Amino acid sequence: MVVNLYGFVGSTYTKRAAITLHEKQVPFIFHPIDYTKKEHKLPEHTAKHPFGQVPVLEDDGITVYESRAIARFIALKYSDQGLPLIPPISDLAKTAAFETAMQVENQQFDVWAARIVVEKLIKRLFNPDYEQNTALVDEAITTLNAKLDVFEKLLSEQAYLAGDEITLPDLNIIPLGVKLQEALGVDILENSHRPSVTKWWQRLTARPSWIAVQDGVKTVEKY
């Protein structure tokens, strides 16, 4: 059965789904959705994603939307391929650490990083005359730096967010983290005051799965 991924080529969320496909070595056909032409709002797309967003995955008659849900689905369905990415449910300690890390990625990083990226890049993409809310950006940067100080403590004690093995929450951070660097003009994740975060981030961005999608998602016919 052919796996289909629908999304915007440069979307951080589309890349998040594609990274997981690469990590699990799952061939897929990529169907680009053109935001500038509002293709994400066309009936044929909203039939797949009722909120008219991206990405969407179709696999063996199952349709999944929302990037974290897609990543988890891929990791579960193709559990015997590539890295595990999700610990076995029988290991309650690792499962607890994994679920905690998933929430940390979402609530302690993504929320604040997304505010910065949306305000400094995305809104201007659709409206070049948009006047940036500098107070909102400054608050988000201050808050995110404080969050990353906590990341430093966690990562000084373990290699990845859920322990010493890479899992989905680590991968989930990569696309938005790179986009954050573009928005700020500096890499907030590489800082001499946070050496553990820096080493973790460098390991993540060196992964072949990220290198494969960093310039845009493309169809992968086979591995």
PDB file of N, CA and C in Angstrom, residues 2 14-15 30 43 55 60 106 121 152 211 219:
ATOM      1  N   VAL A   2       0.565   2.198  -0.870  1.00  0.00           N
ATOM      2  CA  VAL A   2       1.337   3.430  -0.979  1.00  0.00           C
ATOM      3  C   VAL A   2       0.998   4.362   0.182  1.00  0.00           C
ATOM      4  N   THR A  14       4.892  19.741   8.312  1.00  0.00           N
ATOM      5  CA  THR A  14       5.039  18.724   7.270  1.00  0.00           C
ATOM      6  C   THR A  14       6.401  18.038   7.399  1.00  0.00           C
ATOM      7  N   LYS A  15       7.428  18.829   7.668  1.00  0.00           N
ATOM      8  CA  LYS A  15       8.768  18.257   7.846  1.00  0.00           C
ATOM      9  C   LYS A  15       8.814  17.338   9.061  1.00  0.00           C
ATOM     10  N   PHE A  30       4.945  12.293  -1.826  1.00  0.00           N
ATOM     11  CA  PHE A  30       4.630  13.608  -1.283  1.00  0.00           C
ATOM     12  C   PHE A  30       3.761  14.383  -2.262  1.00  0.00           C
ATOM     13  N   PRO A  43     -12.220  21.699  -1.200  1.00  0.00           N
ATOM     14  CA  PRO A  43     -12.998  20.566  -0.681  1.00  0.00           C
ATOM     15  C   PRO A  43     -12.243  19.242  -0.686  1.00  0.00           C
ATOM     16  N   PRO A  55       0.081  18.794   8.032  1.00  0.00           N
ATOM     17  CA  PRO A  55       0.068  17.742   7.021  1.00  0.00           C
ATOM     18  C   PRO A  55      -1.095  16.764   7.203  1.00  0.00           C
ATOM     19  N   ASP A  60      -2.763   2.832   3.964  1.00  0.00           N
ATOM     20  CA  ASP A  60      -3.553   1.599   4.036  1.00  0.00           C
ATOM     21  C   ASP A  60      -4.993   1.863   4.483  1.00  0.00           C
ATOM     22  N   ASN A 106       6.038  20.008  23.593  1.00  0.00           N
ATOM     23  CA  ASN A 106       4.875  20.772  23.140  1.00  0.00           C
ATOM     24  C   ASN A 106       4.667  22.040  23.960  1.00  0.00           C
ATOM     25  N   LEU A 121       8.088  35.780  11.130  1.00  0.00           N
ATOM     26  CA  LEU A 121       8.192  35.254   9.770  1.00  0.00           C
ATOM     27  C   LEU A 121       6.846  35.026   9.091  1.00  0.00           C
ATOM     28  N   GLU A 152      18.735  22.513  29.780  1.00  0.00           N
ATOM     29  CA  GLU A 152      20.159  22.297  30.036  1.00  0.00           C
ATOM     30  C   GLU A 152      20.364  21.367  31.227  1.00  0.00           C
ATOM     31  N   ILE A 211      18.479  16.050   7.409  1.00  0.00           N
ATOM     32  CA  ILE A 211      19.188  16.489   6.207  1.00  0.00           C
ATOM     33  C   ILE A 211      18.355  16.198   4.959  1.00  0.00           C
ATOM     34  N   THR A 219       9.224  13.209  -2.438  1.00  0.00           N
ATOM     35  CA  THR A 219       8.831  11.802  -2.516  1.00  0.00           C
ATOM     36  C   THR A 219      10.051  10.901  -2.349  1.00  0.00           C
TER      37      THR A 219
END
